[in-house]
Amino acid sequence: MYIHYCRNVTSQRGAESGVQGLARQGLTGQNRGNGPASPPEHPLQAGPAPDSAPEDSILDGRGPLFDQIKRAVAGQILRGRWQAGQRLPNEAELSGLYGVSRQTVHKAIALLAREGFLVRRRRAGTFVATSRRDRFALPIEDIGDVVARDGRVYEFRIRDRKIFRNGEGLRWPDLPDGTPILTLECLHFSDGTPIQHERRLVNLEVVPEVVDESFDVVAPSRWLVDRVPWSSADHTVRAVNATAEMAALLGVEAGAACLSIRRQTMHLSRPVTLVHFLSVGDRFSLSGSSITDSATELNL
């Protein structure tokens, strides 16, 4: 059940507080790339290659052959056909098994090694990794859905909204100076109790139509999830203590434990929105899943 209650506060002090808060919370656009994979925790077992062909050596027919080989080999690993530390058949054997060229197999094996499924050792062969660094994915989910799923009543209040140009009063590092930006400050409630404070920047060159949205009925997060495409998201999660200002807004004591989430969404390499959520520690939880590209492709 949703009950949306909105109240606009447009005082100059609120605007200044919102801008200063964005700076204090470190809303930057620094993207973090993946570091080098961790080395295996245990020595690789240089045992004999499997002497029997995989049960599902028939390719799925979807896309380029190297992708089909990649999915087929990853599927065998994920299903336990080839165990951690076990040596795979060599490229010539895999080429004969799947009926493709060695070049195609080589490309597929290289991609699996990059994902962390396999470890390649000169003269020794290719082994199933004993440890794998997967991606931890956090869902982009509307807070209203989270509250409703718990059987509680959701409300939100827009505290402030302003339009700035990047570099004038605030800076979004991933955008050129002068880019128009909508800033929003919102408070979210569960059964009348504040659970989350939101400060959001929206790139108006990507989402110009948001200027005409009043948010009288739909919260910014829900509106964006429903209407704006995105292709990637970068999350930073920290445990912090509530400042006196945030404590007053969230109805907790200053210094109370809170969860800070900074998220930037991108679409086709263009920043869409940059948002900072501050949630009361004992009123909010966050969960995600460790996944790999191949596991996603195989729907495993």
PDB file of C-alpha atoms in Angstrom:
ATOM      1  CA  MET A   1       0.000   0.000   0.000  1.00  0.00           C
ATOM      2  CA  TYR A   2       1.278   3.433  -0.919  1.00  0.00           C
ATOM      3  CA  ILE A   3       0.310   6.774   0.549  1.00  0.00           C
ATOM      4  CA  HIS A   4       2.257   9.581  -1.083  1.00  0.00           C
ATOM      5  CA  TYR A   5       2.442  12.815   0.889  1.00  0.00           C
ATOM      6  CA  CYS A   6       4.497  15.619  -0.615  1.00  0.00           C
ATOM      7  CA  ARG A   7       5.446  18.973   0.844  1.00  0.00           C
ATOM      8  CA  ASN A   8       7.687  21.381  -1.061  1.00  0.00           C
ATOM      9  CA  VAL A   9      10.090  23.482   0.950  1.00  0.00           C
ATOM     10  CA  THR A  10      11.783  26.055  -1.250  1.00  0.00           C
ATOM     11  CA  SER A  11      13.522  28.308   1.227  1.00  0.00           C
ATOM     12  CA  GLN A  12      16.931  29.668   0.311  1.00  0.00           C
ATOM     13  CA  ARG A  13      18.331  28.046   3.441  1.00  0.00           C
ATOM     14  CA  GLY A  14      17.071  24.651   2.247  1.00  0.00           C
ATOM     15  CA  ALA A  15      18.734  25.118  -1.137  1.00  0.00           C
ATOM     16  CA  GLU A  16      22.024  26.089   0.471  1.00  0.00           C
ATOM     17  CA  SER A  17      21.808  23.135   2.854  1.00  0.00           C
ATOM     18  CA  GLY A  18      21.160  20.755  -0.046  1.00  0.00           C
ATOM     19  CA  VAL A  19      24.151  22.014  -2.033  1.00  0.00           C
ATOM     20  CA  GLN A  20      26.468  22.008   0.955  1.00  0.00           C
ATOM     21  CA  GLY A  21      25.258  18.544   1.912  1.00  0.00           C
ATOM     22  CA  LEU A  22      26.105  17.214  -1.536  1.00  0.00           C
ATOM     23  CA  ALA A  23      29.626  18.510  -1.130  1.00  0.00           C
ATOM     24  CA  ARG A  24      29.960  17.127   2.399  1.00  0.00           C
ATOM     25  CA  GLN A  25      28.737  13.685   1.414  1.00  0.00           C
ATOM     26  CA  GLY A  26      31.353  13.515  -1.372  1.00  0.00           C
ATOM     27  CA  LEU A  27      29.003  13.063  -4.300  1.00  0.00           C
ATOM     28  CA  THR A  28      31.662  12.562  -6.938  1.00  0.00           C
ATOM     29  CA  GLY A  29      31.610  10.670 -10.185  1.00  0.00           C
ATOM     30  CA  GLN A  30      34.743   8.637  -9.704  1.00  0.00           C
ATOM     31  CA  ASN A  31      34.234   5.310 -11.382  1.00  0.00           C
ATOM     32  CA  ARG A  32      36.147   2.386 -10.005  1.00  0.00           C
ATOM     33  CA  GLY A  33      37.501  -0.198 -12.377  1.00  0.00           C
ATOM     34  CA  ASN A  34      38.046  -3.794 -11.488  1.00  0.00           C
ATOM     35  CA  GLY A  35      41.435  -4.530  -9.956  1.00  0.00           C
ATOM     36  CA  PRO A  36      43.511  -7.604 -10.659  1.00  0.00           C
ATOM     37  CA  ALA A  37      41.976 -10.911  -9.747  1.00  0.00           C
ATOM     38  CA  SER A  38      43.061 -12.479  -6.490  1.00  0.00           C
ATOM     39  CA  PRO A  39      45.450 -15.427  -6.817  1.00  0.00           C
ATOM     40  CA  PRO A  40      44.109 -18.887  -6.023  1.00  0.00           C
ATOM     41  CA  GLU A  41      44.106 -19.735  -2.326  1.00  0.00           C
ATOM     42  CA  HIS A  42      45.266 -23.311  -2.832  1.00  0.00           C
ATOM     43  CA  PRO A  43      47.826 -24.868  -5.179  1.00  0.00           C
ATOM     44  CA  LEU A  44      46.370 -25.962  -8.486  1.00  0.00           C
ATOM     45  CA  GLN A  45      46.048 -29.680  -8.880  1.00  0.00           C
ATOM     46  CA  ALA A  46      47.940 -30.739 -11.982  1.00  0.00           C
ATOM     47  CA  GLY A  47      46.044 -33.989 -12.332  1.00  0.00           C
ATOM     48  CA  PRO A  48      45.252 -35.753 -15.565  1.00  0.00           C
ATOM     49  CA  ALA A  49      42.819 -34.234 -18.019  1.00  0.00           C
ATOM     50  CA  PRO A  50      39.269 -35.628 -17.943  1.00  0.00           C
ATOM     51  CA  ASP A  51      39.096 -38.745 -20.068  1.00  0.00           C
ATOM     52  CA  SER A  52      35.428 -38.396 -21.011  1.00  0.00           C
ATOM     53  CA  ALA A  53      33.589 -35.765 -23.023  1.00  0.00           C
ATOM     54  CA  PRO A  54      31.162 -33.360 -21.301  1.00  0.00           C
ATOM     55  CA  GLU A  55      27.595 -34.528 -21.393  1.00  0.00           C
ATOM     56  CA  ASP A  56      26.300 -31.368 -23.105  1.00  0.00           C
ATOM     57  CA  SER A  57      28.999 -30.830 -25.732  1.00  0.00           C
ATOM     58  CA  ILE A  58      26.387 -29.558 -28.193  1.00  0.00           C
ATOM     59  CA  LEU A  59      26.538 -25.777 -28.532  1.00  0.00           C
ATOM     60  CA  ASP A  60      23.433 -23.645 -27.987  1.00  0.00           C
ATOM     61  CA  GLY A  61      23.561 -21.889 -31.362  1.00  0.00           C
ATOM     62  CA  ARG A  62      23.239 -18.381 -29.890  1.00  0.00           C
ATOM     63  CA  GLY A  63      25.691 -15.780 -31.160  1.00  0.00           C
ATOM     64  CA  PRO A  64      29.348 -16.121 -32.203  1.00  0.00           C
ATOM     65  CA  LEU A  65      31.005 -19.515 -31.804  1.00  0.00           C
ATOM     66  CA  PHE A  66      33.517 -18.270 -29.230  1.00  0.00           C
ATOM     67  CA  ASP A  67      30.612 -17.096 -27.022  1.00  0.00           C
ATOM     68  CA  GLN A  68      28.928 -20.477 -27.402  1.00  0.00           C
ATOM     69  CA  ILE A  69      32.147 -22.245 -26.374  1.00  0.00           C
ATOM     70  CA  LYS A  70      32.537 -19.857 -23.438  1.00  0.00           C
ATOM     71  CA  ARG A  71      29.018 -20.623 -22.206  1.00  0.00           C
ATOM     72  CA  ALA A  72      29.458 -24.361 -22.715  1.00  0.00           C
ATOM     73  CA  VAL A  73      32.704 -24.548 -20.725  1.00  0.00           C
ATOM     74  CA  ALA A  74      31.427 -22.195 -18.011  1.00  0.00           C
ATOM     75  CA  GLY A  75      28.280 -24.287 -17.745  1.00  0.00           C
ATOM     76  CA  GLN A  76      30.326 -27.419 -17.107  1.00  0.00           C
ATOM     77  CA  ILE A  77      32.283 -25.617 -14.367  1.00  0.00           C
ATOM     78  CA  LEU A  78      29.208 -24.104 -12.720  1.00  0.00           C
ATOM     79  CA  ARG A  79      27.441 -27.475 -12.759  1.00  0.00           C
ATOM     80  CA  GLY A  80      30.451 -29.220 -11.214  1.00  0.00           C
ATOM     81  CA  ARG A  81      31.493 -31.312 -14.228  1.00  0.00           C
ATOM     82  CA  TRP A  82      34.990 -29.801 -13.946  1.00  0.00           C
ATOM     83  CA  GLN A  83      36.015 -29.224 -10.329  1.00  0.00           C
ATOM     84  CA  ALA A  84      38.176 -26.498  -8.778  1.00  0.00           C
ATOM     85  CA  GLY A  85      41.863 -27.207  -9.462  1.00  0.00           C
ATOM     86  CA  GLN A  86      41.126 -29.713 -12.218  1.00  0.00           C
ATOM     87  CA  ARG A  87      42.981 -29.437 -15.528  1.00  0.00           C
ATOM     88  CA  LEU A  88      40.792 -28.932 -18.583  1.00  0.00           C
ATOM     89  CA  PRO A  89      41.295 -30.717 -21.888  1.00  0.00           C
ATOM     90  CA  ASN A  90      43.774 -28.785 -24.029  1.00  0.00           C
ATOM     91  CA  GLU A  91      42.669 -26.477 -26.814  1.00  0.00           C
ATOM     92  CA  ALA A  92      43.117 -29.125 -29.493  1.00  0.00           C
ATOM     93  CA  GLU A  93      40.911 -31.564 -27.538  1.00  0.00           C
ATOM     94  CA  LEU A  94      38.253 -28.913 -26.915  1.00  0.00           C
ATOM     95  CA  SER A  95      38.401 -27.989 -30.586  1.00  0.00           C
ATOM     96  CA  GLY A  96      37.622 -31.583 -31.548  1.00  0.00           C
ATOM     97  CA  LEU A  97      35.007 -31.940 -28.818  1.00  0.00           C
ATOM     98  CA  TYR A  98      32.963 -28.942 -29.942  1.00  0.00           C
ATOM     99  CA  GLY A  99      33.795 -29.099 -33.651  1.00  0.00           C
ATOM    100  CA  VAL A 100      35.310 -25.610 -33.910  1.00  0.00           C
ATOM    101  CA  SER A 101      38.724 -24.159 -34.702  1.00  0.00           C
ATOM    102  CA  ARG A 102      41.485 -23.899 -32.103  1.00  0.00           C
ATOM    103  CA  GLN A 103      41.432 -20.115 -32.574  1.00  0.00           C
ATOM    104  CA  THR A 104      37.781 -20.035 -31.501  1.00  0.00           C
ATOM    105  CA  VAL A 105      38.515 -22.172 -28.445  1.00  0.00           C
ATOM    106  CA  HIS A 106      41.520 -20.001 -27.571  1.00  0.00           C
ATOM    107  CA  LYS A 107      39.368 -16.845 -27.567  1.00  0.00           C
ATOM    108  CA  ALA A 108      36.697 -18.482 -25.395  1.00  0.00           C
ATOM    109  CA  ILE A 109      39.264 -19.765 -22.882  1.00  0.00           C
ATOM    110  CA  ALA A 110      40.902 -16.325 -22.707  1.00  0.00           C
ATOM    111  CA  LEU A 111      37.550 -14.732 -21.844  1.00  0.00           C
ATOM    112  CA  LEU A 112      36.876 -17.304 -19.120  1.00  0.00           C
ATOM    113  CA  ALA A 113      40.332 -16.706 -17.665  1.00  0.00           C
ATOM    114  CA  ARG A 114      39.598 -12.984 -17.601  1.00  0.00           C
ATOM    115  CA  GLU A 115      36.351 -13.656 -15.689  1.00  0.00           C
ATOM    116  CA  GLY A 116      38.261 -15.717 -13.145  1.00  0.00           C
ATOM    117  CA  PHE A 117      36.835 -19.133 -14.025  1.00  0.00           C
ATOM    118  CA  LEU A 118      40.153 -20.471 -15.299  1.00  0.00           C
ATOM    119  CA  VAL A 119      43.867 -20.123 -14.561  1.00  0.00           C
ATOM    120  CA  ARG A 120      46.328 -20.633 -17.419  1.00  0.00           C
ATOM    121  CA  ARG A 121      49.845 -21.888 -16.665  1.00  0.00           C
ATOM    122  CA  ARG A 122      52.558 -22.129 -19.305  1.00  0.00           C
ATOM    123  CA  ARG A 123      53.473 -25.730 -20.128  1.00  0.00           C
ATOM    124  CA  ALA A 124      51.107 -27.041 -17.427  1.00  0.00           C
ATOM    125  CA  GLY A 125      47.760 -26.276 -19.069  1.00  0.00           C
ATOM    126  CA  THR A 126      44.494 -24.585 -18.125  1.00  0.00           C
ATOM    127  CA  PHE A 127      42.911 -25.237 -14.733  1.00  0.00           C
ATOM    128  CA  VAL A 128      39.591 -24.476 -13.086  1.00  0.00           C
ATOM    129  CA  ALA A 129      40.285 -21.666 -10.602  1.00  0.00           C
ATOM    130  CA  THR A 130      40.176 -22.647  -6.926  1.00  0.00           C
ATOM    131  CA  SER A 131      38.775 -19.214  -6.078  1.00  0.00           C
ATOM    132  CA  ARG A 132      36.878 -16.786  -8.256  1.00  0.00           C
ATOM    133  CA  ARG A 133      36.291 -13.057  -7.943  1.00  0.00           C
ATOM    134  CA  ASP A 134      32.660 -12.498  -8.890  1.00  0.00           C
ATOM    135  CA  ARG A 135      30.762  -9.234  -9.253  1.00  0.00           C
ATOM    136  CA  PHE A 136      28.571  -8.197  -6.340  1.00  0.00           C
ATOM    137  CA  ALA A 137      25.393  -6.713  -7.764  1.00  0.00           C
ATOM    138  CA  LEU A 138      23.119  -4.412  -5.791  1.00  0.00           C
ATOM    139  CA  PRO A 139      19.576  -4.076  -7.120  1.00  0.00           C
ATOM    140  CA  ILE A 140      18.264  -0.666  -8.128  1.00  0.00           C
ATOM    141  CA  GLU A 141      14.980  -0.830  -6.299  1.00  0.00           C
ATOM    142  CA  ASP A 142      12.464   1.827  -5.357  1.00  0.00           C
ATOM    143  CA  ILE A 143      12.334   2.383  -1.578  1.00  0.00           C
ATOM    144  CA  GLY A 144       8.537   2.440  -1.795  1.00  0.00           C
ATOM    145  CA  ASP A 145       8.534  -1.145  -3.070  1.00  0.00           C
ATOM    146  CA  VAL A 146      10.818  -2.197  -0.209  1.00  0.00           C
ATOM    147  CA  VAL A 147       8.501  -0.653   2.397  1.00  0.00           C
ATOM    148  CA  ALA A 148       5.337  -2.055   0.792  1.00  0.00           C
ATOM    149  CA  ARG A 149       6.868  -5.540   0.594  1.00  0.00           C
ATOM    150  CA  ASP A 150       7.262  -5.432   4.377  1.00  0.00           C
ATOM    151  CA  GLY A 151       3.535  -4.686   4.702  1.00  0.00           C
ATOM    152  CA  ARG A 152       4.081  -1.089   5.789  1.00  0.00           C
ATOM    153  CA  VAL A 153       2.734   2.245   4.590  1.00  0.00           C
ATOM    154  CA  TYR A 154       5.114   4.297   2.457  1.00  0.00           C
ATOM    155  CA  GLU A 155       5.247   8.088   2.309  1.00  0.00           C
ATOM    156  CA  PHE A 156       7.716  10.568   0.860  1.00  0.00           C
ATOM    157  CA  ARG A 157       8.243  14.305   1.147  1.00  0.00           C
ATOM    158  CA  ILE A 158      10.096  16.537  -1.290  1.00  0.00           C
ATOM    159  CA  ARG A 159      12.025  18.966   0.883  1.00  0.00           C
ATOM    160  CA  ASP A 160      13.763  20.940  -1.843  1.00  0.00           C
ATOM    161  CA  ARG A 161      14.298  21.101  -5.611  1.00  0.00           C
ATOM    162  CA  LYS A 162      16.467  23.479  -7.602  1.00  0.00           C
ATOM    163  CA  ILE A 163      18.129  23.736 -11.024  1.00  0.00           C
ATOM    164  CA  PHE A 164      21.838  24.537 -11.227  1.00  0.00           C
ATOM    165  CA  ARG A 165      24.506  24.495 -13.903  1.00  0.00           C
ATOM    166  CA  ASN A 166      27.419  22.197 -13.238  1.00  0.00           C
ATOM    167  CA  GLY A 167      30.279  24.088 -11.635  1.00  0.00           C
ATOM    168  CA  GLU A 168      28.039  26.838 -10.263  1.00  0.00           C
ATOM    169  CA  GLY A 169      27.472  26.023  -6.594  1.00  0.00           C
ATOM    170  CA  LEU A 170      28.129  22.307  -7.028  1.00  0.00           C
ATOM    171  CA  ARG A 171      30.170  20.095  -9.301  1.00  0.00           C
ATOM    172  CA  TRP A 172      29.415  16.712 -10.810  1.00  0.00           C
ATOM    173  CA  PRO A 173      32.875  15.587 -11.981  1.00  0.00           C
ATOM    174  CA  ASP A 174      31.628  13.353 -14.785  1.00  0.00           C
ATOM    175  CA  LEU A 175      29.706  16.197 -16.478  1.00  0.00           C
ATOM    176  CA  PRO A 176      31.093  19.209 -18.375  1.00  0.00           C
ATOM    177  CA  ASP A 177      30.818  22.571 -16.669  1.00  0.00           C
ATOM    178  CA  GLY A 178      27.613  24.361 -17.559  1.00  0.00           C
ATOM    179  CA  THR A 179      25.514  21.179 -17.876  1.00  0.00           C
ATOM    180  CA  PRO A 180      22.049  21.835 -16.392  1.00  0.00           C
ATOM    181  CA  ILE A 181      21.356  19.716 -13.299  1.00  0.00           C
ATOM    182  CA  LEU A 182      18.203  19.215 -11.244  1.00  0.00           C
ATOM    183  CA  THR A 183      18.855  18.754  -7.514  1.00  0.00           C
ATOM    184  CA  LEU A 184      16.283  17.034  -5.330  1.00  0.00           C
ATOM    185  CA  GLU A 185      16.128  16.457  -1.581  1.00  0.00           C
ATOM    186  CA  CYS A 186      13.638  13.882  -0.359  1.00  0.00           C
ATOM    187  CA  LEU A 187      12.702  12.139   2.883  1.00  0.00           C
ATOM    188  CA  HIS A 188      11.215   8.629   2.887  1.00  0.00           C
ATOM    189  CA  PHE A 189       8.939   7.176   5.608  1.00  0.00           C
ATOM    190  CA  SER A 190       7.747   3.748   6.705  1.00  0.00           C
ATOM    191  CA  ASP A 191       4.561   3.791   8.804  1.00  0.00           C
ATOM    192  CA  GLY A 192       5.222   7.456   9.502  1.00  0.00           C
ATOM    193  CA  THR A 193       8.800   6.913  10.690  1.00  0.00           C
ATOM    194  CA  PRO A 194      11.639   8.414   8.620  1.00  0.00           C
ATOM    195  CA  ILE A 195      13.959   5.714   7.327  1.00  0.00           C
ATOM    196  CA  GLN A 196      15.936   7.314   4.513  1.00  0.00           C
ATOM    197  CA  HIS A 197      17.177  10.725   3.379  1.00  0.00           C
ATOM    198  CA  GLU A 198      17.908  11.246  -0.322  1.00  0.00           C
ATOM    199  CA  ARG A 199      19.937  13.871  -2.171  1.00  0.00           C
ATOM    200  CA  ARG A 200      19.834  13.432  -5.934  1.00  0.00           C
ATOM    201  CA  LEU A 201      21.352  15.076  -9.006  1.00  0.00           C
ATOM    202  CA  VAL A 202      19.708  14.487 -12.406  1.00  0.00           C
ATOM    203  CA  ASN A 203      21.424  15.260 -15.716  1.00  0.00           C
ATOM    204  CA  LEU A 204      18.895  17.434 -17.552  1.00  0.00           C
ATOM    205  CA  GLU A 205      20.592  16.862 -20.903  1.00  0.00           C
ATOM    206  CA  VAL A 206      19.660  13.185 -20.600  1.00  0.00           C
ATOM    207  CA  VAL A 207      16.336  13.550 -18.747  1.00  0.00           C
ATOM    208  CA  PRO A 208      14.938  16.988 -19.734  1.00  0.00           C
ATOM    209  CA  GLU A 209      11.341  15.906 -19.102  1.00  0.00           C
ATOM    210  CA  VAL A 210      11.951  15.639 -15.354  1.00  0.00           C
ATOM    211  CA  VAL A 211      11.692  19.446 -15.122  1.00  0.00           C
ATOM    212  CA  ASP A 212       7.946  19.229 -15.743  1.00  0.00           C
ATOM    213  CA  GLU A 213       7.351  16.466 -13.177  1.00  0.00           C
ATOM    214  CA  SER A 214       5.861  17.825  -9.937  1.00  0.00           C
ATOM    215  CA  PHE A 215       6.411  14.636  -7.897  1.00  0.00           C
ATOM    216  CA  ASP A 216       3.050  15.217  -6.259  1.00  0.00           C
ATOM    217  CA  VAL A 217       2.159  11.536  -6.564  1.00  0.00           C
ATOM    218  CA  VAL A 218       5.304   9.627  -7.556  1.00  0.00           C
ATOM    219  CA  ALA A 219       8.624   9.790  -5.725  1.00  0.00           C
ATOM    220  CA  PRO A 220      11.732  10.713  -7.775  1.00  0.00           C
ATOM    221  CA  SER A 221      13.268   7.250  -7.411  1.00  0.00           C
ATOM    222  CA  ARG A 222      10.113   5.516  -8.693  1.00  0.00           C
ATOM    223  CA  TRP A 223       9.688   8.013 -11.534  1.00  0.00           C
ATOM    224  CA  LEU A 224      13.254   7.489 -12.723  1.00  0.00           C
ATOM    225  CA  VAL A 225      13.159   3.680 -12.432  1.00  0.00           C
ATOM    226  CA  ASP A 226       9.955   3.549 -14.504  1.00  0.00           C
ATOM    227  CA  ARG A 227      10.888   6.032 -17.227  1.00  0.00           C
ATOM    228  CA  VAL A 228      14.637   6.415 -17.652  1.00  0.00           C
ATOM    229  CA  PRO A 229      16.863   3.690 -19.181  1.00  0.00           C
ATOM    230  CA  TRP A 230      20.236   2.910 -17.649  1.00  0.00           C
ATOM    231  CA  SER A 231      22.946   0.468 -18.634  1.00  0.00           C
ATOM    232  CA  SER A 232      25.280   0.445 -15.623  1.00  0.00           C
ATOM    233  CA  ALA A 233      25.417   1.563 -12.005  1.00  0.00           C
ATOM    234  CA  ASP A 234      28.285   2.214  -9.627  1.00  0.00           C
ATOM    235  CA  HIS A 235      27.679   1.840  -5.871  1.00  0.00           C
ATOM    236  CA  THR A 236      29.716   2.891  -2.865  1.00  0.00           C
ATOM    237  CA  VAL A 237      28.443   1.720   0.530  1.00  0.00           C
ATOM    238  CA  ARG A 238      29.785   2.939   3.884  1.00  0.00           C
ATOM    239  CA  ALA A 239      28.805   2.831   7.542  1.00  0.00           C
ATOM    240  CA  VAL A 240      28.638   6.365   8.963  1.00  0.00           C
ATOM    241  CA  ASN A 241      27.375   8.221  12.010  1.00  0.00           C
ATOM    242  CA  ALA A 242      24.507  10.673  11.661  1.00  0.00           C
ATOM    243  CA  THR A 243      25.423  14.345  11.862  1.00  0.00           C
ATOM    244  CA  ALA A 244      23.280  16.583  14.062  1.00  0.00           C
ATOM    245  CA  GLU A 245      21.435  17.840  10.955  1.00  0.00           C
ATOM    246  CA  MET A 246      20.705  14.355   9.609  1.00  0.00           C
ATOM    247  CA  ALA A 247      19.840  13.037  13.063  1.00  0.00           C
ATOM    248  CA  ALA A 248      17.165  15.715  13.425  1.00  0.00           C
ATOM    249  CA  LEU A 249      15.654  14.840  10.026  1.00  0.00           C
ATOM    250  CA  LEU A 250      15.689  11.083  10.646  1.00  0.00           C
ATOM    251  CA  GLY A 251      14.512  11.263  14.255  1.00  0.00           C
ATOM    252  CA  VAL A 252      17.581   9.631  15.795  1.00  0.00           C
ATOM    253  CA  GLU A 253      20.312  10.736  18.154  1.00  0.00           C
ATOM    254  CA  ALA A 254      23.367  12.483  16.739  1.00  0.00           C
ATOM    255  CA  GLY A 255      26.036   9.884  16.027  1.00  0.00           C
ATOM    256  CA  ALA A 256      23.520   7.086  15.398  1.00  0.00           C
ATOM    257  CA  ALA A 257      24.696   4.337  13.035  1.00  0.00           C
ATOM    258  CA  CYS A 258      23.561   4.894   9.447  1.00  0.00           C
ATOM    259  CA  LEU A 259      24.130   3.299   6.059  1.00  0.00           C
ATOM    260  CA  SER A 260      25.464   5.623   3.368  1.00  0.00           C
ATOM    261  CA  ILE A 261      24.923   4.594  -0.264  1.00  0.00           C
ATOM    262  CA  ARG A 262      26.298   6.615  -3.168  1.00  0.00           C
ATOM    263  CA  ARG A 263      25.042   5.516  -6.576  1.00  0.00           C
ATOM    264  CA  GLN A 264      25.671   6.801 -10.073  1.00  0.00           C
ATOM    265  CA  THR A 265      23.720   5.392 -13.000  1.00  0.00           C
ATOM    266  CA  MET A 266      24.919   5.618 -16.587  1.00  0.00           C
ATOM    267  CA  HIS A 267      23.293   5.023 -19.951  1.00  0.00           C
ATOM    268  CA  LEU A 268      25.537   4.458 -22.958  1.00  0.00           C
ATOM    269  CA  SER A 269      28.445   6.107 -21.108  1.00  0.00           C
ATOM    270  CA  ARG A 270      26.401   9.210 -20.218  1.00  0.00           C
ATOM    271  CA  PRO A 271      25.715   9.980 -16.535  1.00  0.00           C
ATOM    272  CA  VAL A 272      21.994   9.923 -15.769  1.00  0.00           C
ATOM    273  CA  THR A 273      21.690  10.463 -12.034  1.00  0.00           C
ATOM    274  CA  LEU A 274      23.970  10.733  -9.001  1.00  0.00           C
ATOM    275  CA  VAL A 275      22.306  10.085  -5.664  1.00  0.00           C
ATOM    276  CA  HIS A 276      23.244   9.775  -2.026  1.00  0.00           C
ATOM    277  CA  PHE A 277      20.993   7.822   0.343  1.00  0.00           C
ATOM    278  CA  LEU A 278      21.410   7.960   4.105  1.00  0.00           C
ATOM    279  CA  SER A 279      19.403   5.273   5.902  1.00  0.00           C
ATOM    280  CA  VAL A 280      18.919   4.631   9.625  1.00  0.00           C
ATOM    281  CA  GLY A 281      20.974   1.544  10.433  1.00  0.00           C
ATOM    282  CA  ASP A 282      18.354  -0.417  12.357  1.00  0.00           C
ATOM    283  CA  ARG A 283      15.469   0.565  10.036  1.00  0.00           C
ATOM    284  CA  PHE A 284      16.935  -0.443   6.693  1.00  0.00           C
ATOM    285  CA  SER A 285      18.775  -3.403   5.169  1.00  0.00           C
ATOM    286  CA  LEU A 286      20.562  -3.956   1.876  1.00  0.00           C
ATOM    287  CA  SER A 287      21.187  -7.190  -0.016  1.00  0.00           C
ATOM    288  CA  GLY A 288      22.700  -8.215  -3.336  1.00  0.00           C
ATOM    289  CA  SER A 289      24.079 -11.199  -5.219  1.00  0.00           C
ATOM    290  CA  SER A 290      27.483 -12.347  -6.415  1.00  0.00           C
ATOM    291  CA  ILE A 291      27.240 -13.128 -10.109  1.00  0.00           C
ATOM    292  CA  THR A 292      29.460 -13.732 -13.108  1.00  0.00           C
ATOM    293  CA  ASP A 293      28.851 -12.751 -16.702  1.00  0.00           C
ATOM    294  CA  SER A 294      28.690 -16.389 -17.748  1.00  0.00           C
ATOM    295  CA  ALA A 295      26.315 -17.304 -14.929  1.00  0.00           C
ATOM    296  CA  THR A 296      24.045 -14.480 -16.061  1.00  0.00           C
ATOM    297  CA  GLU A 297      24.204 -15.619 -19.679  1.00  0.00           C
ATOM    298  CA  LEU A 298      23.358 -19.186 -18.652  1.00  0.00           C
ATOM    299  CA  ASN A 299      20.558 -18.028 -16.325  1.00  0.00           C
ATOM    300  CA  LEU A 300      22.151 -20.003 -13.474  1.00  0.00           C
TER     301      LEU A 300
END
